[in-house]
mmCIF file of C-alpha atoms in Angstrom:
data_model
loop_
_atom_site.group_PDB
_atom_site.id
_atom_site.type_symbol
_atom_site.label_atom_id
_atom_site.label_comp_id
_atom_site.label_asym_id
_atom_site.label_seq_id
_atom_site.Cartn_x
_atom_site.Cartn_y
_atom_site.Cartn_z
ATOM 1 C CA UNK Y 1 107.288 63.636 193.092
ATOM 2 C CA UNK Y 2 109.658 60.969 191.772
ATOM 3 C CA UNK Y 3 111.969 61.630 188.862
ATOM 4 C CA UNK Y 4 110.292 59.088 186.483
ATOM 5 C CA UNK Y 5 106.878 60.616 187.189
ATOM 6 C CA UNK Y 6 108.190 64.128 186.560
ATOM 7 C CA UNK Y 7 109.826 63.021 183.316
ATOM 8 C CA UNK Y 8 106.573 61.400 182.214
ATOM 9 C CA UNK Y 9 104.595 64.575 182.933
ATOM 10 C CA UNK Y 10 107.107 66.745 181.089
ATOM 11 C CA UNK Y 11 107.308 64.467 178.053
ATOM 12 C CA UNK Y 12 104.391 66.090 176.108
ATOM 13 C CA UNK Y 13 105.873 69.555 176.635
ATOM 14 C CA UNK Y 14 109.347 68.460 175.547
ATOM 15 C CA UNK Y 15 107.922 66.670 172.515
ATOM 16 C CA UNK Y 16 105.920 69.756 171.514
ATOM 17 C CA UNK Y 17 108.976 72.011 171.820
ATOM 18 C CA UNK Y 18 111.068 69.579 169.753
ATOM 19 C CA UNK Y 19 108.425 69.396 167.022
ATOM 20 C CA UNK Y 20 108.036 73.177 167.030
ATOM 21 C CA UNK Y 21 111.791 73.624 166.652
ATOM 22 C CA UNK Y 22 111.874 71.048 163.844
ATOM 23 C CA UNK Y 23 109.029 72.772 161.983
ATOM 24 C CA UNK Y 24 110.661 76.158 162.461
ATOM 25 C CA UNK Y 25 113.998 75.191 160.954
ATOM 26 C CA UNK Y 26 112.289 73.232 158.174
ATOM 27 C CA UNK Y 27 110.348 76.395 157.288
ATOM 28 C CA UNK Y 28 113.450 78.608 157.398
ATOM 29 C CA UNK Y 29 115.679 76.370 155.297
ATOM 30 C CA UNK Y 30 112.844 75.235 153.043
ATOM 31 C CA UNK Y 31 111.862 78.808 152.232
ATOM 32 C CA UNK Y 32 115.493 79.734 151.691
ATOM 33 C CA UNK Y 33 115.971 76.773 149.322
ATOM 34 C CA UNK Y 34 112.873 77.610 147.287
ATOM 35 C CA UNK Y 35 113.896 81.271 147.114
ATOM 36 C CA UNK Y 36 117.407 80.301 146.040
ATOM 37 C CA UNK Y 37 116.041 78.145 143.210
ATOM 38 C CA UNK Y 38 113.814 80.955 141.967
ATOM 39 C CA UNK Y 39 116.609 83.514 142.083
ATOM 40 C CA UNK Y 40 119.097 81.162 140.391
ATOM 41 C CA UNK Y 41 116.604 80.601 137.570
ATOM 42 C CA UNK Y 42 116.295 84.388 137.205
ATOM 43 C CA UNK Y 43 120.087 84.716 137.136
ATOM 44 C CA UNK Y 44 120.342 81.997 134.484
ATOM 45 C CA UNK Y 45 117.730 83.751 132.352
ATOM 46 C CA UNK Y 46 119.505 87.098 132.712
ATOM 47 C CA UNK Y 47 122.795 85.388 131.876
ATOM 48 C CA UNK Y 48 121.403 84.014 128.636
ATOM 49 C CA UNK Y 49 120.025 87.408 127.640
ATOM 50 C CA UNK Y 50 123.026 89.498 128.712
ATOM 51 C CA UNK Y 51 126.009 87.361 129.801
ATOM 52 C CA UNK Y 52 128.519 90.224 130.039
ATOM 53 C CA UNK Y 53 126.258 92.487 132.039
ATOM 54 C CA UNK Y 54 125.049 89.759 134.386
ATOM 55 C CA UNK Y 55 128.398 88.336 135.451
ATOM 56 C CA UNK Y 56 130.593 91.410 135.143
ATOM 57 C CA UNK Y 57 132.495 92.296 138.312
ATOM 58 C CA UNK Y 58 133.750 95.861 138.311
ATOM 59 C CA UNK Y 59 136.076 96.750 141.157
ATOM 60 C CA UNK Y 60 136.088 100.445 142.085
ATOM 61 C CA UNK Y 61 139.645 101.728 142.498
ATOM 62 C CA UNK Y 62 138.908 104.906 144.440
ATOM 63 C CA UNK Y 63 136.048 106.088 146.660
ATOM 64 C CA UNK Y 64 133.362 108.170 144.942
ATOM 65 C CA UNK Y 65 132.928 111.849 145.724
ATOM 66 C CA UNK Y 66 129.857 111.251 147.894
ATOM 67 C CA UNK Y 67 131.945 109.272 150.408
ATOM 68 C CA UNK Y 68 134.497 112.090 150.567
ATOM 69 C CA UNK Y 69 132.003 114.918 151.066
ATOM 70 C CA UNK Y 70 133.369 116.982 153.999
ATOM 71 C CA UNK Y 71 129.891 118.318 154.749
ATOM 72 C CA UNK Y 72 128.908 114.877 156.038
ATOM 73 C CA UNK Y 73 131.616 114.811 158.708
ATOM 74 C CA UNK Y 74 135.121 113.642 159.508
ATOM 75 C CA UNK Y 75 136.396 110.121 158.874
ATOM 76 C CA UNK Y 76 138.039 108.307 161.746
ATOM 77 C CA UNK Y 77 139.072 104.899 163.050
ATOM 78 C CA UNK Y 78 139.079 103.263 166.451
ATOM 79 C CA UNK Y 79 140.559 100.038 167.756
ATOM 80 C CA UNK Y 80 138.147 97.716 169.559
ATOM 81 C CA UNK Y 81 139.481 96.697 172.950
ATOM 82 C CA UNK Y 82 137.802 93.276 172.889
ATOM 83 C CA UNK Y 83 138.833 92.091 169.426
ATOM 84 C CA UNK Y 84 141.592 94.429 168.305
ATOM 85 C CA UNK Y 85 139.686 95.092 165.083
ATOM 86 C CA UNK Y 86 139.862 98.541 163.514
ATOM 87 C CA UNK Y 87 136.452 100.068 162.845
ATOM 88 C CA UNK Y 88 135.759 103.031 160.586
ATOM 89 C CA UNK Y 89 133.275 105.782 161.385
ATOM 90 C CA UNK Y 90 132.201 109.236 160.245
ATOM 91 C CA UNK Y 91 131.447 111.851 162.881
ATOM 92 C CA UNK Y 92 130.030 115.350 162.951
ATOM 93 C CA UNK Y 93 129.471 117.800 165.788
ATOM 94 C CA UNK Y 94 131.516 118.670 168.842
ATOM 95 C CA UNK Y 95 132.806 115.772 170.913
ATOM 96 C CA UNK Y 96 131.746 117.483 174.168
ATOM 97 C CA UNK Y 97 128.105 117.003 173.165
ATOM 98 C CA UNK Y 98 126.105 113.829 173.955
ATOM 99 C CA UNK Y 99 126.812 110.900 171.647
ATOM 100 C CA UNK Y 100 124.287 109.763 169.048
ATOM 101 C CA UNK Y 101 125.504 106.502 167.505
ATOM 102 C CA UNK Y 102 124.050 105.186 164.232
ATOM 103 C CA UNK Y 103 124.212 101.513 163.180
ATOM 104 C CA UNK Y 104 123.468 100.720 159.522
ATOM 105 C CA UNK Y 105 121.861 97.689 157.906
ATOM 106 C CA UNK Y 106 122.514 95.367 154.952
ATOM 107 C CA UNK Y 107 123.884 95.973 152.320
ATOM 108 C CA UNK Y 108 124.728 99.490 153.492
ATOM 109 C CA UNK Y 109 127.485 101.387 155.271
ATOM 110 C CA UNK Y 110 127.788 104.646 157.227
ATOM 111 C CA UNK Y 111 126.582 106.612 154.187
ATOM 112 C CA UNK Y 112 122.975 105.525 154.773
ATOM 113 C CA UNK Y 113 122.894 107.998 157.713
ATOM 114 C CA UNK Y 114 123.981 111.047 155.688
ATOM 115 C CA UNK Y 115 120.706 112.912 156.326
ATOM 116 C CA UNK Y 116 120.895 112.333 160.079
ATOM 117 C CA UNK Y 117 124.619 113.037 160.559
ATOM 118 C CA UNK Y 118 124.137 116.668 159.577
ATOM 119 C CA UNK Y 119 120.686 117.175 161.079
ATOM 120 C CA UNK Y 120 121.493 116.163 164.647
ATOM 121 C CA UNK Y 121 125.071 117.435 164.872
ATOM 122 C CA UNK Y 122 123.737 120.793 166.102
ATOM 123 C CA UNK Y 123 122.985 119.219 169.506
ATOM 124 C CA UNK Y 124 124.808 115.876 169.428
ATOM 125 C CA UNK Y 125 128.128 114.353 168.544
ATOM 126 C CA UNK Y 126 126.766 112.216 165.706
ATOM 127 C CA UNK Y 127 128.729 109.109 164.721
ATOM 128 C CA UNK Y 128 127.813 106.690 161.905
ATOM 129 C CA UNK Y 129 129.750 103.447 162.312
ATOM 130 C CA UNK Y 130 130.783 100.967 159.650
ATOM 131 C CA UNK Y 131 129.955 97.639 161.293
ATOM 132 C CA UNK Y 132 132.692 95.005 161.211
ATOM 133 C CA UNK Y 133 132.927 93.471 157.744
ATOM 134 C CA UNK Y 134 131.240 96.492 156.162
ATOM 135 C CA UNK Y 135 132.434 99.697 154.564
ATOM 136 C CA UNK Y 136 136.002 100.537 155.523
ATOM 137 C CA UNK Y 137 136.003 98.569 158.788
ATOM 138 C CA UNK Y 138 138.054 95.431 159.270
ATOM 139 C CA UNK Y 139 136.459 92.301 157.794
ATOM 140 C CA UNK Y 140 137.507 89.102 159.585
ATOM 141 C CA UNK Y 141 136.920 85.995 157.521
ATOM 142 C CA UNK Y 142 135.736 83.448 160.104
ATOM 143 C CA UNK Y 143 132.009 82.962 160.579
ATOM 144 C CA UNK Y 144 132.553 82.910 164.337
ATOM 145 C CA UNK Y 145 133.679 86.540 164.141
ATOM 146 C CA UNK Y 146 130.099 87.544 163.321
ATOM 147 C CA UNK Y 147 128.391 85.917 166.279
ATOM 148 C CA UNK Y 148 126.079 88.205 168.196
ATOM 149 C CA UNK Y 149 128.252 88.524 171.305
ATOM 150 C CA UNK Y 150 131.200 89.855 169.310
ATOM 151 C CA UNK Y 151 129.045 92.335 167.401
ATOM 152 C CA UNK Y 152 127.679 93.671 170.685
ATOM 153 C CA UNK Y 153 131.234 93.984 171.998
ATOM 154 C CA UNK Y 154 131.947 96.231 168.999
ATOM 155 C CA UNK Y 155 129.102 98.565 169.967
ATOM 156 C CA UNK Y 156 130.293 98.750 173.568
ATOM 157 C CA UNK Y 157 133.910 99.294 172.542
ATOM 158 C CA UNK Y 158 132.861 102.023 170.099
ATOM 159 C CA UNK Y 159 130.978 103.952 172.775
ATOM 160 C CA UNK Y 160 133.885 103.642 175.209
ATOM 161 C CA UNK Y 161 136.500 104.262 172.536
ATOM 162 C CA UNK Y 162 134.861 107.561 171.644
ATOM 163 C CA UNK Y 163 135.148 108.631 175.281
ATOM 164 C CA UNK Y 164 131.549 108.019 176.392
ATOM 165 C CA UNK Y 165 129.771 105.740 178.826
ATOM 166 C CA UNK Y 166 126.339 105.908 177.132
ATOM 167 C CA UNK Y 167 124.604 107.205 174.011
ATOM 168 C CA UNK Y 168 121.415 107.695 172.069
ATOM 169 C CA UNK Y 169 121.475 104.512 170.002
ATOM 170 C CA UNK Y 170 119.867 104.480 166.548
ATOM 171 C CA UNK Y 171 119.759 101.384 164.350
ATOM 172 C CA UNK Y 172 118.218 100.320 161.052
ATOM 173 C CA UNK Y 173 117.723 96.792 159.685
ATOM 174 C CA UNK Y 174 120.675 94.706 160.920
ATOM 175 C CA UNK Y 175 121.900 97.697 162.909
ATOM 176 C CA UNK Y 176 118.445 97.852 164.458
ATOM 177 C CA UNK Y 177 118.678 94.215 165.508
ATOM 178 C CA UNK Y 178 122.041 94.937 167.162
ATOM 179 C CA UNK Y 179 120.602 98.041 168.820
ATOM 180 C CA UNK Y 180 117.703 95.995 170.244
ATOM 181 C CA UNK Y 181 120.095 93.455 171.695
ATOM 182 C CA UNK Y 182 122.523 96.018 173.024
ATOM 183 C CA UNK Y 183 119.699 97.794 174.861
ATOM 184 C CA UNK Y 184 118.643 94.433 176.320
ATOM 185 C CA UNK Y 185 122.163 93.534 177.426
ATOM 186 C CA UNK Y 186 123.462 96.973 178.442
ATOM 187 C CA UNK Y 187 120.568 99.301 179.274
ATOM 188 C CA UNK Y 188 122.967 101.368 181.381
ATOM 189 C CA UNK Y 189 124.758 102.421 178.166
ATOM 190 C CA UNK Y 190 121.626 103.427 176.241
ATOM 191 C CA UNK Y 191 119.998 106.761 177.076
ATOM 192 C CA UNK Y 192 117.340 106.384 174.389
ATOM 193 C CA UNK Y 193 116.769 103.734 171.737
ATOM 194 C CA UNK Y 194 115.529 104.383 168.201
ATOM 195 C CA UNK Y 195 114.847 101.449 165.861
ATOM 196 C CA UNK Y 196 113.980 101.711 162.170
ATOM 197 C CA UNK Y 197 112.435 98.799 160.264
ATOM 198 C CA UNK Y 198 113.857 96.129 162.504
ATOM 199 C CA UNK Y 199 111.503 94.012 164.644
ATOM 200 C CA UNK Y 200 112.122 93.029 168.223
ATOM 201 C CA UNK Y 201 114.493 90.016 168.347
ATOM 202 C CA UNK Y 202 111.598 87.782 169.348
ATOM 203 C CA UNK Y 203 110.134 88.371 165.867
ATOM 204 C CA UNK Y 204 113.356 88.475 163.878
ATOM 205 C CA UNK Y 205 114.433 84.913 163.155
ATOM 206 C CA UNK Y 206 111.186 83.840 161.532
ATOM 207 C CA UNK Y 207 111.605 86.489 158.860
ATOM 208 C CA UNK Y 208 115.208 86.072 157.749
ATOM 209 C CA UNK Y 209 114.632 83.588 154.967
ATOM 210 C CA UNK Y 210 113.518 86.306 152.560
ATOM 211 C CA UNK Y 211 116.852 88.060 153.105
ATOM 212 C CA UNK Y 212 118.994 84.989 152.342
ATOM 213 C CA UNK Y 213 118.878 85.373 148.575
ATOM 214 C CA UNK Y 214 121.889 84.729 146.345
ATOM 215 C CA UNK Y 215 122.896 87.480 143.939
ATOM 216 C CA UNK Y 216 125.379 87.310 141.040
ATOM 217 C CA UNK Y 217 127.350 90.375 142.069
ATOM 218 C CA UNK Y 218 127.161 93.483 144.291
ATOM 219 C CA UNK Y 219 125.833 95.790 141.586
ATOM 220 C CA UNK Y 220 122.782 93.580 140.977
ATOM 221 C CA UNK Y 221 122.275 93.179 144.718
ATOM 222 C CA UNK Y 222 122.356 96.882 145.584
ATOM 223 C CA UNK Y 223 120.296 97.934 142.585
ATOM 224 C CA UNK Y 224 117.587 95.379 143.279
ATOM 225 C CA UNK Y 225 117.386 96.191 146.985
ATOM 226 C CA UNK Y 226 117.836 99.966 147.039
ATOM 227 C CA UNK Y 227 116.656 100.939 143.548
ATOM 228 C CA UNK Y 228 114.281 98.169 142.473
ATOM 229 C CA UNK Y 229 110.646 98.902 141.757
ATOM 230 C CA UNK Y 230 109.379 96.552 144.456
ATOM 231 C CA UNK Y 231 111.973 96.881 147.227
ATOM 232 C CA UNK Y 232 113.722 100.175 146.516
ATOM 233 C CA UNK Y 233 113.279 103.714 147.824
ATOM 234 C CA UNK Y 234 109.798 104.910 146.859
ATOM 235 C CA UNK Y 235 110.171 108.658 147.338
ATOM 236 C CA UNK Y 236 111.089 109.971 143.885
ATOM 237 C CA UNK Y 237 112.893 112.963 145.346
ATOM 238 C CA UNK Y 238 115.168 110.690 147.407
ATOM 239 C CA UNK Y 239 115.881 107.854 144.998
ATOM 240 C CA UNK Y 240 119.572 107.156 144.709
ATOM 241 C CA UNK Y 241 121.438 108.830 141.898
ATOM 242 C CA UNK Y 242 124.163 106.886 140.133
ATOM 243 C CA UNK Y 243 126.716 108.867 142.145
ATOM 244 C CA UNK Y 244 125.017 107.957 145.439
ATOM 245 C CA UNK Y 245 124.697 104.334 144.403
ATOM 246 C CA UNK Y 246 128.480 104.267 144.017
ATOM 247 C CA UNK Y 247 128.709 105.033 147.733
ATOM 248 C CA UNK Y 248 127.558 101.460 148.364
ATOM 249 C CA UNK Y 249 129.072 99.710 145.344
ATOM 250 C CA UNK Y 250 132.557 101.001 146.095
ATOM 251 C CA UNK Y 251 132.989 98.825 149.192
ATOM 252 C CA UNK Y 252 130.935 95.846 148.017
ATOM 253 C CA UNK Y 253 132.748 95.603 144.689
ATOM 254 C CA UNK Y 254 136.038 94.717 146.362
ATOM 255 C CA UNK Y 255 137.067 91.051 146.157
ATOM 256 C CA UNK Y 256 135.205 89.340 148.973
ATOM 257 C CA UNK Y 257 133.334 92.563 149.716
ATOM 258 C CA UNK Y 258 130.000 90.783 149.986
ATOM 259 C CA UNK Y 259 131.231 87.787 151.991
ATOM 260 C CA UNK Y 260 131.534 89.532 155.352
ATOM 261 C CA UNK Y 261 128.102 91.256 155.238
ATOM 262 C CA UNK Y 262 126.479 87.938 154.330
ATOM 263 C CA UNK Y 263 128.232 86.345 157.302
ATOM 264 C CA UNK Y 264 125.807 88.272 159.500
ATOM 265 C CA UNK Y 265 122.964 86.135 158.144
ATOM 266 C CA UNK Y 266 124.966 82.920 158.209
ATOM 267 C CA UNK Y 267 125.898 83.531 161.838
ATOM 268 C CA UNK Y 268 122.297 84.409 162.636
ATOM 269 C CA UNK Y 269 121.183 80.905 161.676
ATOM 270 C CA UNK Y 270 123.944 79.474 163.860
ATOM 271 C CA UNK Y 271 122.665 81.233 166.974
ATOM 272 C CA UNK Y 272 120.088 79.739 169.284
ATOM 273 C CA UNK Y 273 116.634 81.265 169.385
ATOM 274 C CA UNK Y 274 116.672 84.740 170.863
ATOM 275 C CA UNK Y 275 115.392 85.325 174.346
ATOM 276 C CA UNK Y 276 112.103 87.142 174.795
ATOM 277 C CA UNK Y 277 113.278 90.003 176.994
ATOM 278 C CA UNK Y 278 111.725 93.265 178.004
ATOM 279 C CA UNK Y 279 113.238 96.517 176.774
ATOM 280 C CA UNK Y 280 113.897 98.659 179.824
ATOM 281 C CA UNK Y 281 114.924 101.918 178.133
ATOM 282 C CA UNK Y 282 112.841 104.606 176.481
ATOM 283 C CA UNK Y 283 112.456 103.499 172.858
ATOM 284 C CA UNK Y 284 110.840 104.481 169.567
ATOM 285 C CA UNK Y 285 110.216 102.246 166.567
ATOM 286 C CA UNK Y 286 109.868 103.875 163.124
ATOM 287 C CA UNK Y 287 108.460 101.662 160.367
ATOM 288 C CA UNK Y 288 108.109 102.304 156.642
ATOM 289 C CA UNK Y 289 104.769 100.708 155.810
ATOM 290 C CA UNK Y 290 105.741 99.864 152.219
ATOM 291 C CA UNK Y 291 108.562 97.605 153.419
ATOM 292 C CA UNK Y 292 108.609 94.579 151.095
ATOM 293 C CA UNK Y 293 111.674 93.008 152.731
ATOM 294 C CA UNK Y 294 110.335 92.459 156.243
ATOM 295 C CA UNK Y 295 106.764 91.254 156.481
ATOM 296 C CA UNK Y 296 103.861 93.550 157.277
ATOM 297 C CA UNK Y 297 102.764 93.585 160.894
ATOM 298 C CA UNK Y 298 106.207 93.097 162.452
ATOM 299 C CA UNK Y 299 106.252 96.729 163.584
ATOM 300 C CA UNK Y 300 103.900 95.840 166.404
ATOM 301 C CA UNK Y 301 106.230 93.173 167.751
ATOM 302 C CA UNK Y 302 107.955 95.537 170.176
ATOM 303 C CA UNK Y 303 104.923 96.426 172.260
ATOM 304 C CA UNK Y 304 104.765 93.314 174.469
ATOM 305 C CA UNK Y 305 108.441 93.732 175.397
ATOM 306 C CA UNK Y 306 108.622 97.447 176.221
ATOM 307 C CA UNK Y 307 108.824 98.319 179.925
ATOM 308 C CA UNK Y 308 110.030 101.888 179.428
ATOM 309 C CA UNK Y 309 108.168 104.516 177.463
ATOM 310 C CA UNK Y 310 107.641 103.166 173.951
ATOM 311 C CA UNK Y 311 106.055 104.411 170.765
ATOM 312 C CA UNK Y 312 105.613 103.067 167.255
ATOM 313 C CA UNK Y 313 105.328 105.353 164.228
ATOM 314 C CA UNK Y 314 104.387 103.987 160.805
ATOM 315 C CA UNK Y 315 105.175 106.079 157.743
ATOM 316 C CA UNK Y 316 102.827 105.412 154.807
ATOM 317 C CA UNK Y 317 104.201 104.738 151.316
ATOM 318 C CA UNK Y 318 107.737 104.468 152.700
ATOM 319 C CA UNK Y 319 110.128 101.627 151.889
ATOM 320 C CA UNK Y 320 112.387 99.540 154.103
ATOM 321 C CA UNK Y 321 115.118 102.198 153.679
ATOM 322 C CA UNK Y 322 113.151 104.590 155.835
ATOM 323 C CA UNK Y 323 115.846 107.091 156.902
ATOM 324 C CA UNK Y 324 116.834 107.603 153.255
ATOM 325 C CA UNK Y 325 113.332 107.391 151.800
ATOM 326 C CA UNK Y 326 111.654 109.927 154.102
ATOM 327 C CA UNK Y 327 114.507 111.738 155.913
ATOM 328 C CA UNK Y 328 112.486 114.840 156.774
ATOM 329 C CA UNK Y 329 109.728 112.809 158.418
ATOM 330 C CA UNK Y 330 112.210 110.543 160.209
ATOM 331 C CA UNK Y 331 114.210 113.509 161.483
ATOM 332 C CA UNK Y 332 111.051 115.210 162.751
ATOM 333 C CA UNK Y 333 110.033 112.065 164.642
ATOM 334 C CA UNK Y 334 113.521 111.797 166.106
ATOM 335 C CA UNK Y 335 113.508 115.399 167.309
ATOM 336 C CA UNK Y 336 110.069 114.965 168.858
ATOM 337 C CA UNK Y 337 111.224 111.832 170.658
ATOM 338 C CA UNK Y 338 114.480 113.343 171.889
ATOM 339 C CA UNK Y 339 112.839 116.570 173.014
ATOM 340 C CA UNK Y 340 109.748 114.734 174.322
ATOM 341 C CA UNK Y 341 107.354 116.638 172.092
ATOM 342 C CA UNK Y 342 104.008 115.363 170.867
ATOM 343 C CA UNK Y 343 104.689 113.656 167.510
ATOM 344 C CA UNK Y 344 102.580 114.253 164.391
ATOM 345 C CA UNK Y 345 99.952 111.744 163.284
ATOM 346 C CA UNK Y 346 100.241 110.155 159.816
#
């Protein structure tokens, strides 16, 4: 078949793909623009009603007691071999035990894994990492420093830097997206994969626009996401106290403290569309059904891509912040998965 004939036959397919890509990005940026206008109007209204409270920026001078609680583990730092960046982590349990590595989401830090650090340290060396740009880890300024390849290098360097060649990898939200990708790229370094309220990468990009919302300052951001009536933790017994809320505001209140975490989303829109790859390791997806941040139905997006053993567990009346909202249920599901027991039905 001649080259002109082949080009002619492929033209409809190429045109369809181009139009699909154009519609996709128009939807992403259009939705983001509309959302930004709505939120800015809300900010303006709040500013008129309470100008001091709306635009006040309070920098915390010292870490709150909850971040210094020795019962949660020991604080440490490691130097990434690939980038030279210094990453902060909190660990609990003996280092001779298998590694269980936790990756947090936005706008969180290692503290979001406080219920799991203690629970699983009896059989694992549990480590909750502050991702680059978050918590007490180094925060490079350039947008290029938050491209996916470099974030995955951080995960690999963390596992190796702690003296391991593989781990049980657990991720939530943004950390879940990284965990998905790391399992796709380096299945040899993932013994088991646990994802919480983070869809398979094939479903991720189409649902980021709702997360790209401007906020006047970190306190408003964290309160609206973690404590708000629509998006916040629903379990009354686990709602954040003011002292626990400070565990997130302390880092985000620093000058530029919100810039690096938001770079994750900016870099996400700079990446090409993610590949639809199969997940070759044993994996479990836990999904809070009352998630109002990621759209309903995304929890099923992993099934077509799972080649290893895979299970999806939905927790009713549970928010996006699943491991903090329902820690007892999450921990039970984790134990059942790790010990290969029959999980409960909800």
